[in-house]
Each structure stands twice: as C-alpha cells, then as structure tokens.
mmCIF file of C-alpha atoms and ligand atoms in Angstrom:
data_model
loop_
_atom_site.group_PDB
_atom_site.id
_atom_site.type_symbol
_atom_site.label_atom_id
_atom_site.label_comp_id
_atom_site.label_asym_id
_atom_site.label_seq_id
_atom_site.Cartn_x
_atom_site.Cartn_y
_atom_site.Cartn_z
ATOM 1 C CA MET I 30 -74.406 29.573 -23.941
ATOM 2 C CA PRO I 31 -73.140 30.832 -27.278
ATOM 3 C CA GLY I 32 -71.536 28.301 -29.538
ATOM 4 C CA LEU I 33 -68.391 28.470 -31.497
ATOM 5 C CA SER I 34 -68.505 30.778 -34.431
ATOM 6 C CA TYR I 35 -67.861 28.479 -37.418
ATOM 7 C CA PRO I 36 -66.297 28.216 -39.778
ATOM 8 C CA PHE I 37 -62.797 28.404 -38.492
ATOM 9 C CA ARG I 38 -59.768 28.901 -40.803
ATOM 10 C CA TYR I 39 -56.449 27.698 -39.881
ATOM 11 C CA GLU I 40 -53.054 28.174 -41.605
ATOM 12 C CA CYS I 41 -49.970 25.871 -41.733
ATOM 13 C CA SER I 42 -47.288 27.451 -39.714
ATOM 14 C CA ALA I 43 -44.723 26.041 -42.101
ATOM 15 C CA CYS I 44 -46.006 26.505 -45.618
ATOM 16 C CA GLY I 45 -49.105 28.661 -45.215
ATOM 17 C CA SER I 46 -51.626 26.205 -46.600
ATOM 18 C CA GLU I 47 -55.119 26.914 -45.320
ATOM 19 C CA VAL I 48 -57.779 24.591 -44.032
ATOM 20 C CA THR I 49 -61.335 25.419 -43.111
ATOM 21 C CA ILE I 50 -63.391 23.588 -40.487
ATOM 22 C CA ASN I 51 -67.112 23.931 -40.841
ATOM 23 C CA ARG I 52 -69.735 23.267 -38.147
ATOM 24 C CA TRP I 53 -71.153 20.307 -40.083
ATOM 25 C CA GLU I 54 -67.866 18.652 -40.114
ATOM 26 C CA ALA I 55 -67.024 19.184 -36.460
ATOM 27 C CA ARG I 56 -70.462 17.916 -35.727
ATOM 28 C CA TYR I 57 -69.989 14.709 -37.665
ATOM 29 C CA LEU I 58 -66.717 14.060 -35.910
ATOM 30 C CA ALA I 59 -67.059 15.260 -32.432
ATOM 31 C CA PRO I 60 -69.758 14.631 -29.877
ATOM 32 C CA ASP I 61 -70.223 18.391 -29.174
ATOM 33 C CA PRO I 62 -69.171 20.817 -32.018
ATOM 34 C CA ASP I 63 -69.343 23.740 -29.595
ATOM 35 C CA LEU I 64 -66.453 22.571 -27.475
ATOM 36 C CA PRO I 65 -63.012 23.739 -28.449
ATOM 37 C CA GLY I 66 -61.759 20.198 -28.528
ATOM 38 C CA ALA I 67 -64.020 19.480 -31.497
ATOM 39 C CA LEU I 68 -61.855 21.785 -33.697
ATOM 40 C CA GLU I 69 -58.767 19.654 -32.739
ATOM 41 C CA ILE I 70 -60.561 16.413 -33.663
ATOM 42 C CA ALA I 71 -61.568 17.865 -36.942
ATOM 43 C CA LEU I 72 -58.048 19.078 -37.615
ATOM 44 C CA GLN I 73 -56.489 15.727 -36.687
ATOM 45 C CA SER I 74 -59.032 13.832 -38.848
ATOM 46 C CA ARG I 75 -57.754 15.724 -41.825
ATOM 47 C CA GLY I 76 -54.114 14.986 -40.843
ATOM 48 C CA TRP I 77 -53.321 18.483 -39.478
ATOM 49 C CA LEU I 78 -51.045 18.108 -36.391
ATOM 50 C CA ARG I 79 -49.376 20.358 -33.748
ATOM 51 C CA ASP I 80 -45.708 20.333 -33.297
ATOM 52 C CA GLU I 81 -44.178 20.589 -29.825
ATOM 53 C CA ASN I 82 -44.580 24.445 -29.895
ATOM 54 C CA GLN I 83 -48.248 23.987 -30.620
ATOM 55 C CA ASP I 84 -47.865 25.372 -34.119
ATOM 56 C CA LEU I 85 -50.267 23.787 -36.607
ATOM 57 C CA LEU I 86 -48.871 21.804 -39.464
ATOM 58 C CA CYS I 87 -50.670 20.662 -42.607
ATOM 59 C CA PRO I 88 -50.469 16.995 -43.583
ATOM 60 C CA SER I 89 -47.476 17.205 -45.787
ATOM 61 C CA CYS I 90 -45.484 19.377 -43.459
ATOM 62 C CA ALA I 91 -46.487 17.168 -40.496
ATOM 63 C CA GLU I 92 -45.176 14.207 -42.392
ATOM 64 C CA ASN I 93 -41.808 15.851 -42.984
ATOM 65 C CA TYR I 94 -41.740 17.132 -39.322
ATOM 66 C CA PHE I 95 -42.480 13.848 -37.615
ATOM 67 C CA CYS I 96 -40.511 11.556 -39.784
HETATM 68 ZN ZN1 ZN V 279 -47.696 23.003 -44.590
#
C-alpha cells in the first residue's frame, strides 16, 4: 500500500500564507503518518484550523475568524 506523498503544502484560504507538512512531522505527531488524518493532526498542532466550509485558515486568520 503506497503511503502519502509528503511533503504537503497548504495555503490559507484567507490570506494566502503557506505551510508545509513533512513526513517526519506527521510521524512525530500521529500514530500513522500515511493516514490522511495525520495531516489534519499536524495542521492543528500548528494552529491551522478549518472553518465551517472546510477552508483552511492559518493561525492568525483562525484567531480572527473564531473570536
Ligand atoms: Zn491566513
């Protein structure tokens, strides 16, 4: 079974900031870095959150959005 092809790059849907998740980071945080859920865990650990439309927000935009 092929694993996920790290690294993954994500962009904030509000301001365009970018974040890159590497395999080692997902491996450190999640039990199995090859499950898609590992990416969400890694993003959340950096403060990146999804709004109700499932759009990704960087930490500073998430702060504005959820406050
Ligand atoms: Zn942002």
